[in-house]
Amino acid sequence: DGGITQSPKYLFRKEGQNVTLSCEQNLNHDAMYWYRQDPGQGLRLIYYSQIVNDFQKGDIAEGYSVSREKKESFPLTVTSAQKNPTAFYLCASSKWTDQETQYFGPGTRLLVL
Amino acid sequence: QQPVQSPQAVILREGEDAVINCSSSKALYSVHWYRQKHGEAPVFLMILLKGGEQKGHDKISASFNEKKQQSSLYLTASQLSYSGTYFCGTEMAGANSKLTFGKGITLSVRP
């Protein structure tokens, strides 16, 4: 079955710690996205990537980093510079062309200890 | 620019109809609608394309007014399973499917 997987489902971060969230897709999509979701805020774009080895900042990139070494994978690192990391993180993918929809993974909930 | 969704919340009884709206200050190329249950991923419902084509759910309909840059989602004969938060994502020309999402509308269907 084609789809997007994210792991872990829950992640706990200690003060000063970097943590990495995994996102993998087997839909053969070129584009991948990371969103942060806070209550009442909708989905805010953190980073996106159109092609391997290339990515762009979204609206709230500060305190986050990404890599895109393989087409299938787009991991997100929440660094210690992100002072308010508690949120629901969603990964999505799509074809990189106009008027194509995005498909979402199940999400990772990040909590700070 | 984040699209504006209205109303903020909707409460219905089973079988009733509802309309939820999404408007943008920018010229749009497409509008995408998603429904999200609490703690789960958003699920794609429908895409409306500039030019009038629609793709998506056969029990939910929608419209796209290109002059006003507004889209409306029509939920008819609502079922309990329609409960959730509805998001619109808007795409501008040349964005290659990069979307900007509204804050969402919570819809609750009661027996």
PDB file of C-alpha atoms in Angstrom:
ATOM      1  CA  ASP A   1       0.000   0.000   0.000  1.00  0.00           C
ATOM      2  CA  GLY A   2       1.253   3.476  -0.874  1.00  0.00           C
ATOM      3  CA  GLY A   3       1.341   6.069   1.830  1.00  0.00           C
ATOM      4  CA  ILE A   4       3.234   8.266   4.226  1.00  0.00           C
ATOM      5  CA  THR A   5       4.606   7.062   7.519  1.00  0.00           C
ATOM      6  CA  GLN A   6       5.813   9.151  10.434  1.00  0.00           C
ATOM      7  CA  SER A   7       7.619   8.007  13.521  1.00  0.00           C
ATOM      8  CA  PRO A   8       7.487   8.055  16.416  1.00  0.00           C
ATOM      9  CA  LYS A   9       3.857   8.730  17.232  1.00  0.00           C
ATOM     10  CA  TYR A  10       4.863  10.467  20.490  1.00  0.00           C
ATOM     11  CA  LEU A  11       8.216  12.068  21.264  1.00  0.00           C
ATOM     12  CA  PHE A  12       9.512  13.639  24.430  1.00  0.00           C
ATOM     13  CA  ARG A  13      12.213  16.268  24.425  1.00  0.00           C
ATOM     14  CA  LYS A  14      14.349  17.428  27.311  1.00  0.00           C
ATOM     15  CA  GLU A  15      15.649  20.969  27.644  1.00  0.00           C
ATOM     16  CA  GLY A  16      18.570  21.654  25.306  1.00  0.00           C
ATOM     17  CA  GLN A  17      18.056  18.471  23.331  1.00  0.00           C
ATOM     18  CA  ASN A  18      17.735  18.092  19.569  1.00  0.00           C
ATOM     19  CA  VAL A  19      15.183  15.548  18.381  1.00  0.00           C
ATOM     20  CA  THR A  20      14.504  14.181  14.900  1.00  0.00           C
ATOM     21  CA  LEU A  21      11.122  13.265  13.476  1.00  0.00           C
ATOM     22  CA  SER A  22      10.989  10.764  10.662  1.00  0.00           C
ATOM     23  CA  CYS A  23       8.861  10.985   7.510  1.00  0.00           C
ATOM     24  CA  GLU A  24       8.902   8.406   4.716  1.00  0.00           C
ATOM     25  CA  GLN A  25       6.690   8.122   1.619  1.00  0.00           C
ATOM     26  CA  ASN A  26       6.361   5.500  -1.095  1.00  0.00           C
ATOM     27  CA  LEU A  27       4.034   7.475  -3.345  1.00  0.00           C
ATOM     28  CA  ASN A  28       6.869   8.497  -5.672  1.00  0.00           C
ATOM     29  CA  HIS A  29       6.099  12.137  -4.916  1.00  0.00           C
ATOM     30  CA  ASP A  30       8.744  14.759  -5.611  1.00  0.00           C
ATOM     31  CA  ALA A  31       7.562  17.301  -3.039  1.00  0.00           C
ATOM     32  CA  MET A  32       7.483  16.864   0.721  1.00  0.00           C
ATOM     33  CA  TYR A  33       6.387  19.252   3.456  1.00  0.00           C
ATOM     34  CA  TRP A  34       6.536  19.686   7.218  1.00  0.00           C
ATOM     35  CA  TYR A  35       3.750  21.445   9.097  1.00  0.00           C
ATOM     36  CA  ARG A  36       3.306  22.381  12.707  1.00  0.00           C
ATOM     37  CA  GLN A  37      -0.187  22.350  14.205  1.00  0.00           C
ATOM     38  CA  ASP A  38      -1.116  24.182  17.398  1.00  0.00           C
ATOM     39  CA  PRO A  39      -4.680  24.422  18.741  1.00  0.00           C
ATOM     40  CA  GLY A  40      -6.656  27.063  16.856  1.00  0.00           C
ATOM     41  CA  GLN A  41      -3.762  27.870  14.519  1.00  0.00           C
ATOM     42  CA  GLY A  42      -4.338  25.607  11.580  1.00  0.00           C
ATOM     43  CA  LEU A  43      -1.362  24.149   9.718  1.00  0.00           C
ATOM     44  CA  ARG A  44       1.761  26.275   9.488  1.00  0.00           C
ATOM     45  CA  LEU A  45       4.500  25.396   7.015  1.00  0.00           C
ATOM     46  CA  ILE A  46       7.954  24.788   8.484  1.00  0.00           C
ATOM     47  CA  TYR A  47      10.007  23.561   5.501  1.00  0.00           C
ATOM     48  CA  TYR A  48       9.331  22.043   2.117  1.00  0.00           C
ATOM     49  CA  SER A  49      11.362  20.266  -0.521  1.00  0.00           C
ATOM     50  CA  GLN A  50      10.709  19.944  -4.224  1.00  0.00           C
ATOM     51  CA  ILE A  51      13.600  17.703  -5.100  1.00  0.00           C
ATOM     52  CA  VAL A  52      16.375  15.691  -3.514  1.00  0.00           C
ATOM     53  CA  ASN A  53      19.133  17.807  -1.943  1.00  0.00           C
ATOM     54  CA  ASP A  54      17.064  20.973  -2.087  1.00  0.00           C
ATOM     55  CA  PHE A  55      14.622  22.519   0.405  1.00  0.00           C
ATOM     56  CA  GLN A  56      13.137  25.901   1.265  1.00  0.00           C
ATOM     57  CA  LYS A  57      12.057  27.592   4.467  1.00  0.00           C
ATOM     58  CA  GLY A  58       8.374  27.933   5.142  1.00  0.00           C
ATOM     59  CA  ASP A  59       6.661  30.453   7.378  1.00  0.00           C
ATOM     60  CA  ILE A  60       8.071  29.255  10.732  1.00  0.00           C
ATOM     61  CA  ALA A  61      11.479  27.675   9.996  1.00  0.00           C
ATOM     62  CA  GLU A  62      13.382  29.146  12.962  1.00  0.00           C
ATOM     63  CA  GLY A  63      14.564  26.450  15.356  1.00  0.00           C
ATOM     64  CA  TYR A  64      14.097  23.636  12.834  1.00  0.00           C
ATOM     65  CA  SER A  65      16.301  21.942  10.255  1.00  0.00           C
ATOM     66  CA  VAL A  66      15.680  19.363   7.523  1.00  0.00           C
ATOM     67  CA  SER A  67      17.509  17.226   5.004  1.00  0.00           C
ATOM     68  CA  ARG A  68      16.456  15.552   1.767  1.00  0.00           C
ATOM     69  CA  GLU A  69      19.047  12.965   0.825  1.00  0.00           C
ATOM     70  CA  LYS A  70      16.539  10.519  -0.657  1.00  0.00           C
ATOM     71  CA  LYS A  71      13.312  11.101  -2.539  1.00  0.00           C
ATOM     72  CA  GLU A  72      11.391   8.952  -0.050  1.00  0.00           C
ATOM     73  CA  SER A  73      12.623  10.574   3.146  1.00  0.00           C
ATOM     74  CA  PHE A  74      12.382  14.076   4.670  1.00  0.00           C
ATOM     75  CA  PRO A  75      13.396  14.079   8.352  1.00  0.00           C
ATOM     76  CA  LEU A  76      12.796  17.127  10.547  1.00  0.00           C
ATOM     77  CA  THR A  77      15.087  18.060  13.428  1.00  0.00           C
ATOM     78  CA  VAL A  78      13.698  20.207  16.215  1.00  0.00           C
ATOM     79  CA  THR A  79      16.724  21.962  17.643  1.00  0.00           C
ATOM     80  CA  SER A  80      17.302  23.391  21.094  1.00  0.00           C
ATOM     81  CA  ALA A  81      16.811  26.837  19.532  1.00  0.00           C
ATOM     82  CA  GLN A  82      13.088  26.097  19.184  1.00  0.00           C
ATOM     83  CA  LYS A  83      11.873  27.361  22.551  1.00  0.00           C
ATOM     84  CA  ASN A  84       8.267  26.240  22.243  1.00  0.00           C
ATOM     85  CA  PRO A  85       8.370  22.898  20.440  1.00  0.00           C
ATOM     86  CA  THR A  86       5.266  21.297  21.939  1.00  0.00           C
ATOM     87  CA  ALA A  87       2.933  20.707  18.983  1.00  0.00           C
ATOM     88  CA  PHE A  88       1.542  18.149  16.558  1.00  0.00           C
ATOM     89  CA  TYR A  89       3.876  17.763  13.555  1.00  0.00           C
ATOM     90  CA  LEU A  90       2.517  16.640  10.212  1.00  0.00           C
ATOM     91  CA  CYS A  91       4.425  15.552   7.144  1.00  0.00           C
ATOM     92  CA  ALA A  92       2.842  15.652   3.692  1.00  0.00           C
ATOM     93  CA  SER A  93       3.810  14.915   0.114  1.00  0.00           C
ATOM     94  CA  SER A  94       2.535  15.735  -3.350  1.00  0.00           C
ATOM     95  CA  LYS A  95       3.495  15.758  -6.990  1.00  0.00           C
ATOM     96  CA  TRP A  96       5.471  18.910  -7.736  1.00  0.00           C
ATOM     97  CA  THR A  97       3.112  20.417 -10.230  1.00  0.00           C
ATOM     98  CA  ASP A  98       0.137  22.735 -10.182  1.00  0.00           C
ATOM     99  CA  GLN A  99      -3.218  21.746  -8.753  1.00  0.00           C
ATOM    100  CA  GLU A 100      -2.199  18.478  -7.143  1.00  0.00           C
ATOM    101  CA  THR A 101      -3.316  17.691  -3.639  1.00  0.00           C
ATOM    102  CA  GLN A 102      -1.119  16.943  -0.645  1.00  0.00           C
ATOM    103  CA  TYR A 103      -1.403  13.704   1.313  1.00  0.00           C
ATOM    104  CA  PHE A 104      -0.615  13.648   5.010  1.00  0.00           C
ATOM    105  CA  GLY A 105       1.104  11.228   7.333  1.00  0.00           C
ATOM    106  CA  PRO A 106      -0.396  10.287  10.736  1.00  0.00           C
ATOM    107  CA  GLY A 107       1.627  12.894  12.649  1.00  0.00           C
ATOM    108  CA  THR A 108       4.032  13.016  15.576  1.00  0.00           C
ATOM    109  CA  ARG A 109       3.111  14.663  18.854  1.00  0.00           C
ATOM    110  CA  LEU A 110       6.130  16.305  20.481  1.00  0.00           C
ATOM    111  CA  LEU A 111       6.060  17.052  24.180  1.00  0.00           C
ATOM    112  CA  VAL A 112       8.639  18.798  26.327  1.00  0.00           C
ATOM    113  CA  LEU A 113       9.673  17.248  29.634  1.00  0.00           C
TER     114      LEU A 113
ATOM    115  CA  GLN B   1      -1.593  35.243   3.343  1.00  0.00           C
ATOM    116  CA  GLN B   2      -3.653  32.820   5.354  1.00  0.00           C
ATOM    117  CA  PRO B   3      -7.171  32.258   3.990  1.00  0.00           C
ATOM    118  CA  VAL B   4     -10.056  33.159   6.271  1.00  0.00           C
ATOM    119  CA  GLN B   5     -12.562  30.455   7.146  1.00  0.00           C
ATOM    120  CA  SER B   6     -16.086  31.035   8.418  1.00  0.00           C
ATOM    121  CA  PRO B   7     -18.040  30.448  10.543  1.00  0.00           C
ATOM    122  CA  GLN B   8     -15.677  29.562  13.398  1.00  0.00           C
ATOM    123  CA  ALA B   9     -17.740  26.608  14.549  1.00  0.00           C
ATOM    124  CA  VAL B  10     -20.826  24.704  13.458  1.00  0.00           C
ATOM    125  CA  ILE B  11     -23.135  22.488  15.502  1.00  0.00           C
ATOM    126  CA  LEU B  12     -25.671  20.369  13.651  1.00  0.00           C
ATOM    127  CA  ARG B  13     -28.112  17.584  14.241  1.00  0.00           C
ATOM    128  CA  GLU B  14     -27.876  14.498  12.081  1.00  0.00           C
ATOM    129  CA  GLY B  15     -29.526  15.052   8.723  1.00  0.00           C
ATOM    130  CA  GLU B  16     -29.098  18.825   8.710  1.00  0.00           C
ATOM    131  CA  ASP B  17     -27.125  20.747   6.098  1.00  0.00           C
ATOM    132  CA  ALA B  18     -24.162  23.091   6.547  1.00  0.00           C
ATOM    133  CA  VAL B  19     -22.066  25.458   4.487  1.00  0.00           C
ATOM    134  CA  ILE B  20     -18.542  26.453   5.408  1.00  0.00           C
ATOM    135  CA  ASN B  21     -16.529  29.097   3.636  1.00  0.00           C
ATOM    136  CA  CYS B  22     -12.959  29.947   2.725  1.00  0.00           C
ATOM    137  CA  SER B  23     -11.865  33.294   1.334  1.00  0.00           C
ATOM    138  CA  SER B  24      -8.556  34.751   0.223  1.00  0.00           C
ATOM    139  CA  SER B  25      -7.259  38.213  -0.550  1.00  0.00           C
ATOM    140  CA  LYS B  26      -5.025  36.762  -3.283  1.00  0.00           C
ATOM    141  CA  ALA B  27      -5.878  35.326  -6.708  1.00  0.00           C
ATOM    142  CA  LEU B  28      -6.196  31.573  -6.327  1.00  0.00           C
ATOM    143  CA  TYR B  29      -5.281  28.719  -8.625  1.00  0.00           C
ATOM    144  CA  SER B  30      -6.962  26.011  -6.617  1.00  0.00           C
ATOM    145  CA  VAL B  31      -8.661  25.375  -3.286  1.00  0.00           C
ATOM    146  CA  HIS B  32      -8.214  22.122  -1.368  1.00  0.00           C
ATOM    147  CA  TRP B  33     -10.537  20.930   1.393  1.00  0.00           C
ATOM    148  CA  TYR B  34      -9.535  18.541   4.181  1.00  0.00           C
ATOM    149  CA  ARG B  35     -11.250  17.086   7.234  1.00  0.00           C
ATOM    150  CA  GLN B  36      -9.306  16.218  10.373  1.00  0.00           C
ATOM    151  CA  LYS B  37     -10.445  14.128  13.317  1.00  0.00           C
ATOM    152  CA  HIS B  38      -8.813  14.909  16.657  1.00  0.00           C
ATOM    153  CA  GLY B  39      -5.250  13.585  16.848  1.00  0.00           C
ATOM    154  CA  GLU B  40      -5.315  12.242  13.301  1.00  0.00           C
ATOM    155  CA  ALA B  41      -3.993  13.351   9.927  1.00  0.00           C
ATOM    156  CA  PRO B  42      -6.067  15.629   7.701  1.00  0.00           C
ATOM    157  CA  VAL B  43      -7.909  13.635   5.050  1.00  0.00           C
ATOM    158  CA  PHE B  44      -8.349  15.038   1.564  1.00  0.00           C
ATOM    159  CA  LEU B  45     -11.961  15.741   0.573  1.00  0.00           C
ATOM    160  CA  MET B  46     -11.991  17.839  -2.550  1.00  0.00           C
ATOM    161  CA  ILE B  47      -9.997  20.075  -4.828  1.00  0.00           C
ATOM    162  CA  LEU B  48     -11.490  22.919  -6.820  1.00  0.00           C
ATOM    163  CA  LEU B  49      -9.510  24.184  -9.747  1.00  0.00           C
ATOM    164  CA  LYS B  50      -9.456  27.547 -11.409  1.00  0.00           C
ATOM    165  CA  GLY B  51     -11.624  27.059 -14.443  1.00  0.00           C
ATOM    166  CA  GLY B  52     -14.327  25.195 -12.574  1.00  0.00           C
ATOM    167  CA  GLU B  53     -13.218  21.578 -12.463  1.00  0.00           C
ATOM    168  CA  GLN B  54     -13.834  19.695  -9.214  1.00  0.00           C
ATOM    169  CA  LYS B  55     -12.270  16.477  -8.037  1.00  0.00           C
ATOM    170  CA  GLY B  56     -13.123  14.606  -4.895  1.00  0.00           C
ATOM    171  CA  HIS B  57     -15.804  13.317  -2.601  1.00  0.00           C
ATOM    172  CA  ASP B  58     -19.114  12.197  -4.084  1.00  0.00           C
ATOM    173  CA  LYS B  59     -21.160  13.023  -0.958  1.00  0.00           C
ATOM    174  CA  ILE B  60     -19.760  16.502  -0.447  1.00  0.00           C
ATOM    175  CA  SER B  61     -19.959  19.330  -2.927  1.00  0.00           C
ATOM    176  CA  ALA B  62     -18.190  22.624  -3.174  1.00  0.00           C
ATOM    177  CA  SER B  63     -17.993  25.760  -5.226  1.00  0.00           C
ATOM    178  CA  PHE B  64     -15.221  28.154  -6.191  1.00  0.00           C
ATOM    179  CA  ASN B  65     -16.051  31.751  -6.988  1.00  0.00           C
ATOM    180  CA  GLU B  66     -12.985  32.960  -8.894  1.00  0.00           C
ATOM    181  CA  LYS B  67     -14.124  36.580  -8.976  1.00  0.00           C
ATOM    182  CA  LYS B  68     -14.448  36.753  -5.197  1.00  0.00           C
ATOM    183  CA  GLN B  69     -11.616  34.254  -4.459  1.00  0.00           C
ATOM    184  CA  GLN B  70     -13.987  32.318  -2.244  1.00  0.00           C
ATOM    185  CA  SER B  71     -14.818  28.659  -1.889  1.00  0.00           C
ATOM    186  CA  SER B  72     -17.727  27.068  -0.055  1.00  0.00           C
ATOM    187  CA  LEU B  73     -18.073  23.465   1.082  1.00  0.00           C
ATOM    188  CA  TYR B  74     -21.605  22.073   1.210  1.00  0.00           C
ATOM    189  CA  LEU B  75     -22.372  19.236   3.610  1.00  0.00           C
ATOM    190  CA  THR B  76     -25.839  17.827   3.023  1.00  0.00           C
ATOM    191  CA  ALA B  77     -27.785  15.379   5.166  1.00  0.00           C
ATOM    192  CA  SER B  78     -24.960  15.394   7.693  1.00  0.00           C
ATOM    193  CA  GLN B  79     -23.886  12.188   9.389  1.00  0.00           C
ATOM    194  CA  LEU B  80     -22.142  11.704  12.730  1.00  0.00           C
ATOM    195  CA  SER B  81     -18.982  10.834  10.810  1.00  0.00           C
ATOM    196  CA  TYR B  82     -18.875  14.368   9.370  1.00  0.00           C
ATOM    197  CA  SER B  83     -17.731  15.729  12.735  1.00  0.00           C
ATOM    198  CA  GLY B  84     -14.219  17.130  12.743  1.00  0.00           C
ATOM    199  CA  THR B  85     -12.218  20.188  11.799  1.00  0.00           C
ATOM    200  CA  TYR B  86     -12.417  21.336   8.195  1.00  0.00           C
ATOM    201  CA  PHE B  87      -9.444  23.099   6.653  1.00  0.00           C
ATOM    202  CA  CYS B  88      -9.118  24.823   3.337  1.00  0.00           C
ATOM    203  CA  GLY B  89      -5.725  25.056   1.671  1.00  0.00           C
ATOM    204  CA  THR B  90      -5.228  27.641  -1.040  1.00  0.00           C
ATOM    205  CA  GLU B  91      -2.783  27.517  -3.922  1.00  0.00           C
ATOM    206  CA  MET B  92      -1.665  30.534  -5.907  1.00  0.00           C
ATOM    207  CA  ALA B  93      -0.558  30.386  -9.518  1.00  0.00           C
ATOM    208  CA  GLY B  94       2.983  29.066  -9.888  1.00  0.00           C
ATOM    209  CA  ALA B  95       3.022  27.584  -6.387  1.00  0.00           C
ATOM    210  CA  ASN B  96       3.301  23.991  -7.660  1.00  0.00           C
ATOM    211  CA  SER B  97       0.870  22.652  -5.065  1.00  0.00           C
ATOM    212  CA  LYS B  98       2.394  24.555  -2.127  1.00  0.00           C
ATOM    213  CA  LEU B  99      -0.637  25.372   0.017  1.00  0.00           C
ATOM    214  CA  THR B 100      -1.497  27.949   2.655  1.00  0.00           C
ATOM    215  CA  PHE B 101      -4.045  26.662   5.173  1.00  0.00           C
ATOM    216  CA  GLY B 102      -6.790  28.436   7.072  1.00  0.00           C
ATOM    217  CA  LYS B 103      -7.258  28.012  10.819  1.00  0.00           C
ATOM    218  CA  GLY B 104     -10.021  25.480  10.382  1.00  0.00           C
ATOM    219  CA  ILE B 105     -13.674  25.207  11.325  1.00  0.00           C
ATOM    220  CA  THR B 106     -14.890  22.775  13.956  1.00  0.00           C
ATOM    221  CA  LEU B 107     -18.065  20.991  12.924  1.00  0.00           C
ATOM    222  CA  SER B 108     -19.989  18.828  15.402  1.00  0.00           C
ATOM    223  CA  VAL B 109     -22.867  16.589  14.340  1.00  0.00           C
ATOM    224  CA  ARG B 110     -25.120  15.420  17.145  1.00  0.00           C
ATOM    225  CA  PRO B 111     -27.651  12.583  17.140  1.00  0.00           C
TER     226      PRO B 111
END
